[in-house]
PDB file of C-alpha atoms in Angstrom:
ATOM      1  CA  GLU Z   1      -2.554  33.129 -24.014  1.00 93.00           C
ATOM      2  CA  THR Z   2      -0.824  30.717 -25.825  1.00 96.00           C
ATOM      3  CA  VAL Z   3       2.904  31.621 -24.785  1.00 97.00           C
ATOM      4  CA  LEU Z   4       5.664  30.752 -27.526  1.00 98.00           C
ATOM      5  CA  THR Z   5       9.400  30.322 -26.668  1.00 98.00           C
ATOM      6  CA  GLN Z   6      12.056  30.155 -30.031  1.00 98.00           C
ATOM      7  CA  SER Z   7      15.621  29.030 -28.972  1.00 95.00           C
ATOM      8  CA  PRO Z   8      18.469  29.461 -29.205  1.00 97.00           C
ATOM      9  CA  GLY Z   9      17.646  32.923 -28.853  1.00 97.00           C
ATOM     10  CA  SER Z  10      21.157  33.350 -31.570  1.00 97.00           C
ATOM     11  CA  LEU Z  11      23.030  31.209 -33.656  1.00 97.00           C
ATOM     12  CA  SER Z  12      25.848  31.694 -36.160  1.00 97.00           C
ATOM     13  CA  LEU Z  13      26.294  29.739 -38.765  1.00 97.00           C
ATOM     14  CA  SER Z  14      28.902  29.035 -42.044  1.00 97.00           C
ATOM     15  CA  PRO Z  15      26.859  29.231 -45.263  1.00 97.00           C
ATOM     16  CA  GLY Z  16      25.828  25.774 -45.986  1.00 97.00           C
ATOM     17  CA  GLU Z  17      25.226  24.755 -43.275  1.00 97.00           C
ATOM     18  CA  ARG Z  18      22.183  23.519 -41.980  1.00 98.00           C
ATOM     19  CA  ALA Z  19      20.264  25.653 -39.258  1.00 98.00           C
ATOM     20  CA  THR Z  20      17.161  24.509 -36.746  1.00 98.00           C
ATOM     21  CA  LEU Z  21      14.627  26.905 -34.972  1.00 98.00           C
ATOM     22  CA  SER Z  22      12.496  25.664 -32.632  1.00 98.00           C
ATOM     23  CA  CYS Z  23       9.216  27.385 -30.979  1.00 98.00           C
ATOM     24  CA  ARG Z  24       8.146  25.095 -28.570  1.00 98.00           C
ATOM     25  CA  ALA Z  25       3.689  26.109 -27.650  1.00 97.00           C
ATOM     26  CA  SER Z  26       2.743  26.272 -23.499  1.00 97.00           C
ATOM     27  CA  GLN Z  27      -0.256  24.518 -25.038  1.00 96.00           C
ATOM     28  CA  SER Z  28      -0.942  22.513 -28.125  1.00 95.00           C
ATOM     29  CA  VAL Z  29      -2.125  25.033 -31.980  1.00 94.00           C
ATOM     30  CA  SER Z  30      -4.615  23.729 -32.933  1.00 85.00           C
ATOM     31  CA  SER Z  31      -4.819  23.099 -36.975  1.00 82.00           C
ATOM     32  CA  ARG Z  32      -0.978  23.526 -37.195  1.00 88.00           C
ATOM     33  CA  TYR Z  33      -1.651  27.219 -36.807  1.00 95.00           C
ATOM     34  CA  LEU Z  34       1.669  28.087 -36.957  1.00 97.00           C
ATOM     35  CA  ALA Z  35       3.248  30.632 -39.441  1.00 98.00           C
ATOM     36  CA  TRP Z  36       6.778  31.533 -39.907  1.00 98.00           C
ATOM     37  CA  TYR Z  37       8.329  34.681 -40.538  1.00 98.00           C
ATOM     38  CA  GLN Z  38      11.940  36.680 -40.995  1.00 98.00           C
ATOM     39  CA  GLN Z  39      12.993  39.811 -39.927  1.00 98.00           C
ATOM     40  CA  LYS Z  40      15.755  41.603 -41.580  1.00 98.00           C
ATOM     41  CA  PRO Z  41      17.256  45.512 -39.589  1.00 96.00           C
ATOM     42  CA  GLY Z  42      14.820  48.703 -41.121  1.00 96.00           C
ATOM     43  CA  GLN Z  43      11.630  46.268 -43.310  1.00 98.00           C
ATOM     44  CA  ALA Z  44       9.141  44.910 -42.264  1.00 98.00           C
ATOM     45  CA  PRO Z  45       8.607  40.749 -42.191  1.00 98.00           C
ATOM     46  CA  ARG Z  46       8.392  38.690 -44.816  1.00 98.00           C
ATOM     47  CA  LEU Z  47       6.227  35.525 -44.523  1.00 98.00           C
ATOM     48  CA  LEU Z  48       7.945  32.459 -44.898  1.00 98.00           C
ATOM     49  CA  ILE Z  49       6.073  29.072 -43.741  1.00 98.00           C
ATOM     50  CA  TYR Z  50       2.085  28.663 -42.638  1.00 97.00           C
ATOM     51  CA  GLY Z  51       0.819  26.387 -42.008  1.00 96.00           C
ATOM     52  CA  ALA Z  52       3.991  24.793 -40.363  1.00 97.00           C
ATOM     53  CA  SER Z  53       4.855  23.548 -43.239  1.00 97.00           C
ATOM     54  CA  SER Z  54       3.557  24.828 -45.664  1.00 97.00           C
ATOM     55  CA  ARG Z  55       5.445  27.741 -48.302  1.00 98.00           C
ATOM     56  CA  ALA Z  56       4.871  31.701 -48.436  1.00 97.00           C
ATOM     57  CA  THR Z  57       4.919  32.298 -52.106  1.00 96.00           C
ATOM     58  CA  GLY Z  58       8.401  33.380 -53.821  1.00 96.00           C
ATOM     59  CA  ILE Z  59       9.730  31.212 -50.607  1.00 98.00           C
ATOM     60  CA  PRO Z  60      13.005  29.336 -51.417  1.00 97.00           C
ATOM     61  CA  ASP Z  61      12.625  25.471 -51.124  1.00 96.00           C
ATOM     62  CA  ARG Z  62      15.538  25.388 -48.045  1.00 97.00           C
ATOM     63  CA  PHE Z  63      13.650  27.053 -45.763  1.00 98.00           C
ATOM     64  CA  SER Z  64      11.512  24.103 -44.853  1.00 98.00           C
ATOM     65  CA  GLY Z  65       8.950  23.486 -41.079  1.00 98.00           C
ATOM     66  CA  SER Z  66       7.496  21.163 -39.315  1.00 97.00           C
ATOM     67  CA  GLY Z  67       5.954  20.653 -35.569  1.00 96.00           C
ATOM     68  CA  SER Z  68       1.927  20.187 -34.821  1.00 95.00           C
ATOM     69  CA  GLY Z  69       0.918  20.480 -31.160  1.00 95.00           C
ATOM     70  CA  THR Z  70       3.453  22.072 -29.632  1.00 96.00           C
ATOM     71  CA  ASP Z  71       6.407  21.631 -30.016  1.00 97.00           C
ATOM     72  CA  PHE Z  72       7.913  23.201 -34.464  1.00 98.00           C
ATOM     73  CA  THR Z  73      10.694  23.474 -36.128  1.00 98.00           C
ATOM     74  CA  LEU Z  74      11.647  25.969 -39.220  1.00 98.00           C
ATOM     75  CA  THR Z  75      14.602  24.542 -40.758  1.00 98.00           C
ATOM     76  CA  ILE Z  76      17.604  26.254 -42.660  1.00 98.00           C
ATOM     77  CA  SER Z  77      18.626  23.379 -45.269  1.00 94.00           C
ATOM     78  CA  ARG Z  78      21.886  25.424 -47.025  1.00 94.00           C
ATOM     79  CA  LEU Z  79      23.104  28.842 -45.153  1.00 97.00           C
ATOM     80  CA  GLU Z  80      23.585  31.851 -47.942  1.00 97.00           C
ATOM     81  CA  PRO Z  81      24.145  35.231 -46.530  1.00 97.00           C
ATOM     82  CA  GLU Z  82      21.146  36.564 -47.044  1.00 97.00           C
ATOM     83  CA  ASP Z  83      19.591  34.009 -44.521  1.00 98.00           C
ATOM     84  CA  SER Z  84      20.974  36.690 -41.954  1.00 98.00           C
ATOM     85  CA  ALA Z  85      17.845  37.907 -40.174  1.00 98.00           C
ATOM     86  CA  VAL Z  86      15.527  38.172 -36.958  1.00 98.00           C
ATOM     87  CA  TYR Z  87      12.788  34.756 -37.055  1.00 98.00           C
ATOM     88  CA  TYR Z  88       9.533  35.187 -35.286  1.00 98.00           C
ATOM     89  CA  CYS Z  89       7.162  31.883 -35.106  1.00 98.00           C
ATOM     90  CA  GLN Z  90       2.988  33.072 -34.471  1.00 98.00           C
ATOM     91  CA  GLN Z  91       0.345  30.583 -33.757  1.00 97.00           C
ATOM     92  CA  TYR Z  92      -3.141  31.748 -35.205  1.00 96.00           C
ATOM     93  CA  GLY Z  93      -4.935  28.350 -33.398  1.00 92.00           C
ATOM     94  CA  ASN Z  94      -5.886  30.130 -29.919  1.00 93.00           C
ATOM     95  CA  SER Z  95      -7.176  33.596 -29.804  1.00 91.00           C
ATOM     96  CA  PRO Z  96      -5.158  35.725 -28.963  1.00 93.00           C
ATOM     97  CA  GLY Z  97      -2.357  35.347 -31.956  1.00 96.00           C
ATOM     98  CA  THR Z  98       1.788  36.018 -29.974  1.00 97.00           C
ATOM     99  CA  PHE Z  99       4.066  35.944 -31.207  1.00 98.00           C
ATOM    100  CA  GLY Z 100       7.880  33.670 -30.281  1.00 98.00           C
ATOM    101  CA  GLN Z 101      10.961  35.473 -28.680  1.00 98.00           C
ATOM    102  CA  GLY Z 102      12.622  35.834 -32.013  1.00 98.00           C
ATOM    103  CA  THR Z 103      15.660  33.345 -32.409  1.00 98.00           C
ATOM    104  CA  LYS Z 104      18.388  36.060 -34.233  1.00 98.00           C
ATOM    105  CA  VAL Z 105      20.590  33.514 -37.252  1.00 98.00           C
ATOM    106  CA  GLU Z 106      23.817  35.403 -38.131  1.00 98.00           C
ATOM    107  CA  ILE Z 107      26.025  34.037 -41.255  1.00 96.00           C
ATOM    108  CA  LYS Z 108      29.550  34.231 -40.469  1.00 93.00           C
TER     109      LYS Z 108
ATOM    110  CA  GLN T   1       0.291  43.570 -57.205  1.00 96.00           C
ATOM    111  CA  VAL T   2      -0.647  43.485 -53.164  1.00 97.00           C
ATOM    112  CA  GLN T   3       0.485  46.812 -51.639  1.00 98.00           C
ATOM    113  CA  LEU T   4      -0.306  48.097 -47.944  1.00 98.00           C
ATOM    114  CA  VAL T   5       0.492  51.772 -47.226  1.00 98.00           C
ATOM    115  CA  GLN T   6       0.951  53.407 -44.069  1.00 98.00           C
ATOM    116  CA  SER T   7       0.884  56.642 -42.986  1.00 98.00           C
ATOM    117  CA  GLY T   8       3.185  58.459 -42.080  1.00 98.00           C
ATOM    118  CA  ALA T   9       5.746  58.573 -38.552  1.00 98.00           C
ATOM    119  CA  GLU T  10       3.611  61.008 -35.682  1.00 98.00           C
ATOM    120  CA  VAL T  11       4.653  62.038 -32.387  1.00 98.00           C
ATOM    121  CA  LYS T  12       2.364  62.110 -29.706  1.00 98.00           C
ATOM    122  CA  GLN T  13       2.188  63.184 -25.666  1.00 98.00           C
ATOM    123  CA  PRO T  14       1.172  60.969 -22.858  1.00 98.00           C
ATOM    124  CA  GLY T  15      -2.378  60.501 -22.888  1.00 97.00           C
ATOM    125  CA  ALA T  16      -3.539  61.652 -26.583  1.00 98.00           C
ATOM    126  CA  SER T  17      -4.368  59.615 -29.306  1.00 98.00           C
ATOM    127  CA  VAL T  18      -3.552  58.140 -32.863  1.00 98.00           C
ATOM    128  CA  LYS T  19      -4.998  56.526 -35.492  1.00 98.00           C
ATOM    129  CA  VAL T  20      -2.861  54.657 -38.023  1.00 98.00           C
ATOM    130  CA  ALA T  21      -4.252  53.932 -41.931  1.00 98.00           C
ATOM    131  CA  CYS T  22      -3.853  51.454 -43.512  1.00 98.00           C
ATOM    132  CA  LYS T  23      -4.675  51.579 -47.369  1.00 98.00           C
ATOM    133  CA  SER T  24      -4.676  48.386 -49.851  1.00 98.00           C
ATOM    134  CA  SER T  25      -3.624  47.808 -53.552  1.00 98.00           C
ATOM    135  CA  GLY T  26      -4.366  45.372 -55.552  1.00 98.00           C
ATOM    136  CA  TYR T  27      -6.591  42.624 -54.219  1.00 98.00           C
ATOM    137  CA  THR T  28      -9.955  42.757 -52.784  1.00 97.00           C
ATOM    138  CA  PHE T  29     -10.280  44.541 -49.451  1.00 97.00           C
ATOM    139  CA  THR T  30     -13.485  42.870 -48.560  1.00 96.00           C
ATOM    140  CA  THR T  31     -11.784  39.007 -48.838  1.00 96.00           C
ATOM    141  CA  TYR T  32      -8.936  39.494 -46.876  1.00 97.00           C
ATOM    142  CA  GLY T  33      -8.760  40.335 -43.240  1.00 97.00           C
ATOM    143  CA  ILE T  34      -6.592  43.133 -41.617  1.00 98.00           C
ATOM    144  CA  SER T  35      -4.221  42.218 -38.579  1.00 98.00           C
ATOM    145  CA  TRP T  36      -1.714  44.890 -36.726  1.00 98.00           C
ATOM    146  CA  VAL T  37       1.710  44.176 -34.458  1.00 98.00           C
ATOM    147  CA  ARG T  38       3.514  46.166 -33.375  1.00 98.00           C
ATOM    148  CA  GLN T  39       7.764  46.145 -32.352  1.00 98.00           C
ATOM    149  CA  ALA T  40       9.080  48.943 -29.672  1.00 98.00           C
ATOM    150  CA  PRO T  41      12.750  49.885 -30.039  1.00 97.00           C
ATOM    151  CA  GLY T  42      14.862  47.264 -30.189  1.00 96.00           C
ATOM    152  CA  GLN T  43      12.382  44.392 -28.776  1.00 97.00           C
ATOM    153  CA  GLY T  44       9.871  41.612 -31.475  1.00 97.00           C
ATOM    154  CA  LEU T  45       6.943  41.718 -33.112  1.00 98.00           C
ATOM    155  CA  GLU T  46       3.900  42.493 -30.871  1.00 98.00           C
ATOM    156  CA  TRP T  47       0.158  40.995 -31.812  1.00 97.00           C
ATOM    157  CA  MET T  48      -2.129  43.416 -31.160  1.00 97.00           C
ATOM    158  CA  GLY T  49      -5.864  42.654 -33.450  1.00 96.00           C
ATOM    159  CA  TRP T  50      -7.312  41.692 -36.101  1.00 97.00           C
ATOM    160  CA  ILE T  51     -10.315  42.545 -38.289  1.00 97.00           C
ATOM    161  CA  SER T  52     -11.700  41.326 -40.485  1.00 96.00           C
ATOM    162  CA  GLY T  53     -12.384  43.824 -44.501  1.00 95.00           C
ATOM    163  CA  ASN T  54     -16.293  41.867 -44.854  1.00 91.00           C
ATOM    164  CA  ASN T  55     -18.400  41.613 -41.564  1.00 89.00           C
ATOM    165  CA  GLY T  56     -15.872  44.332 -39.181  1.00 86.00           C
ATOM    166  CA  HIS T  57     -15.461  41.113 -36.821  1.00 95.00           C
ATOM    167  CA  ARG T  58     -12.273  42.375 -34.196  1.00 95.00           C
ATOM    168  CA  ASP T  59     -11.000  39.430 -31.802  1.00 94.00           C
ATOM    169  CA  PHE T  60      -8.259  42.019 -29.371  1.00 93.00           C
ATOM    170  CA  ALA T  61      -4.771  41.386 -27.860  1.00 94.00           C
ATOM    171  CA  GLN T  62      -6.260  41.404 -23.951  1.00 92.00           C
ATOM    172  CA  ASN T  63      -3.228  43.966 -23.760  1.00 91.00           C
ATOM    173  CA  PHE T  64      -5.236  46.137 -25.304  1.00 93.00           C
ATOM    174  CA  ARG T  65      -8.789  46.073 -25.603  1.00 88.00           C
ATOM    175  CA  GLY T  66     -10.726  48.871 -24.358  1.00 91.00           C
ATOM    176  CA  ARG T  67      -7.746  51.361 -25.518  1.00 96.00           C
ATOM    177  CA  VAL T  68      -7.474  49.986 -29.243  1.00 97.00           C
ATOM    178  CA  THR T  69      -9.486  50.870 -32.163  1.00 97.00           C
ATOM    179  CA  MET T  70     -10.376  49.477 -35.190  1.00 97.00           C
ATOM    180  CA  THR T  71     -11.909  50.253 -38.911  1.00 97.00           C
ATOM    181  CA  THR T  72     -12.169  49.356 -42.379  1.00 97.00           C
ATOM    182  CA  ASP T  73     -13.714  51.405 -44.925  1.00 97.00           C
ATOM    183  CA  THR T  74     -14.525  49.291 -47.638  1.00 96.00           C
ATOM    184  CA  SER T  75     -14.906  52.405 -49.565  1.00 96.00           C
ATOM    185  CA  THR T  76     -11.223  52.800 -49.936  1.00 97.00           C
ATOM    186  CA  GLY T  77      -9.912  49.457 -49.221  1.00 97.00           C
ATOM    187  CA  THR T  78      -8.245  51.856 -46.069  1.00 98.00           C
ATOM    188  CA  ALA T  79      -7.422  50.282 -42.301  1.00 98.00           C
ATOM    189  CA  TYR T  80      -7.433  52.714 -39.213  1.00 98.00           C
ATOM    190  CA  MET T  81      -5.981  51.512 -35.824  1.00 98.00           C
ATOM    191  CA  GLU T  82      -6.439  54.215 -33.432  1.00 98.00           C
ATOM    192  CA  LEU T  83      -4.658  53.984 -29.805  1.00 98.00           C
ATOM    193  CA  ARG T  84      -5.419  56.168 -26.813  1.00 98.00           C
ATOM    194  CA  SER T  85      -3.687  56.847 -23.302  1.00 97.00           C
ATOM    195  CA  LEU T  86      -0.573  56.701 -24.932  1.00 97.00           C
ATOM    196  CA  ARG T  87       1.854  55.853 -23.042  1.00 97.00           C
ATOM    197  CA  SER T  88       5.921  56.339 -23.328  1.00 97.00           C
ATOM    198  CA  ASP T  89       6.054  52.254 -23.994  1.00 97.00           C
ATOM    199  CA  ASP T  90       3.676  52.792 -26.868  1.00 98.00           C
ATOM    200  CA  THR T  91       6.537  54.104 -28.612  1.00 98.00           C
ATOM    201  CA  ALA T  92       6.596  50.673 -30.845  1.00 98.00           C
ATOM    202  CA  VAL T  93       6.337  50.834 -35.360  1.00 98.00           C
ATOM    203  CA  TYR T  94       3.168  49.770 -35.852  1.00 98.00           C
ATOM    204  CA  TYR T  95       2.447  47.995 -38.909  1.00 98.00           C
ATOM    205  CA  CYS T  96      -0.639  46.109 -40.895  1.00 98.00           C
ATOM    206  CA  ALA T  97      -0.802  43.380 -42.570  1.00 98.00           C
ATOM    207  CA  ARG T  98      -3.506  40.835 -45.073  1.00 98.00           C
ATOM    208  CA  ASP T  99      -4.930  38.528 -43.547  1.00 96.00           C
ATOM    209  CA  CYS T 100      -7.413  35.994 -43.078  1.00 93.00           C
ATOM    210  CA  SER T 101     -11.431  37.445 -43.855  1.00 92.00           C
ATOM    211  CA  SER T 102     -12.962  35.186 -41.379  1.00 91.00           C
ATOM    212  CA  THR T 103     -10.542  34.804 -38.262  1.00 92.00           C
ATOM    213  CA  PHE T 104      -7.449  36.314 -37.760  1.00 91.00           C
ATOM    214  CA  CYS T 105      -5.087  33.948 -39.707  1.00 94.00           C
ATOM    215  CA  TYR T 106      -0.803  35.185 -40.314  1.00 96.00           C
ATOM    216  CA  GLY T 107      -0.314  38.202 -42.300  1.00 96.00           C
ATOM    217  CA  ASP T 108       1.057  37.639 -46.186  1.00 97.00           C
ATOM    218  CA  TYR T 109       1.772  40.925 -46.750  1.00 98.00           C
ATOM    219  CA  TRP T 110       3.122  43.920 -44.438  1.00 98.00           C
ATOM    220  CA  GLY T 111       3.291  47.516 -44.138  1.00 98.00           C
ATOM    221  CA  GLN T 112       5.924  49.638 -44.602  1.00 98.00           C
ATOM    222  CA  GLY T 113       5.155  50.504 -40.597  1.00 98.00           C
ATOM    223  CA  THR T 114       4.167  53.632 -38.942  1.00 98.00           C
ATOM    224  CA  LEU T 115       6.833  55.004 -36.175  1.00 98.00           C
ATOM    225  CA  VAL T 116       4.383  56.330 -32.993  1.00 98.00           C
ATOM    226  CA  THR T 117       7.363  58.586 -30.608  1.00 98.00           C
ATOM    227  CA  VAL T 118       5.135  59.139 -27.064  1.00 98.00           C
ATOM    228  CA  SER T 119       6.880  61.648 -25.304  1.00 97.00           C
ATOM    229  CA  SER T 120       6.663  64.735 -23.823  1.00 94.00           C
TER     230      SER T 120
END
């Protein structure tokens, strides 16, 4: 199965700063089939990005995704307090689907 | 609006089975699939599998093959996930998510989650 490794494990930034989250796959993810989710405590995950770079409905444009092959990035350009959450990547190009272990973003 | 409403929390003994329901509304059930994802306490997300709402095709994570059954009832727009031979490490919140129809992809709408506790 495709193992996804996210880095860093956690980061603490101030409002207005840029966050860069990495997701590295153990093998190439075909057709850029990679998604990003946001999860806040006690809530279900929320889809942010699919197809590596397409924003889901209603997602602010400060969230952007990029990458291909084995290296993918989620960028939050101007952090807001409500962006405090755990972020997960998921690949769906290779069976079975797999998630990364998550990156926790804290807003100072 | 699209909604997925899951059945309530369950407490099961080791070795038992649990069946979680996921009732959809606000969209045509047969034009999408349903994926199942679980999250153990304090842990990350784990992809369990996917079922098409159209033709019943399925795909499962290796960890669950032989122990999980995923079904759909297209007349009510409800998906079910049954997990057998429960162990204490199956204690988790189980989520359903609306997914693609022809193969698994990403979950764009999620249920509220169902807590399954396995304890003697």
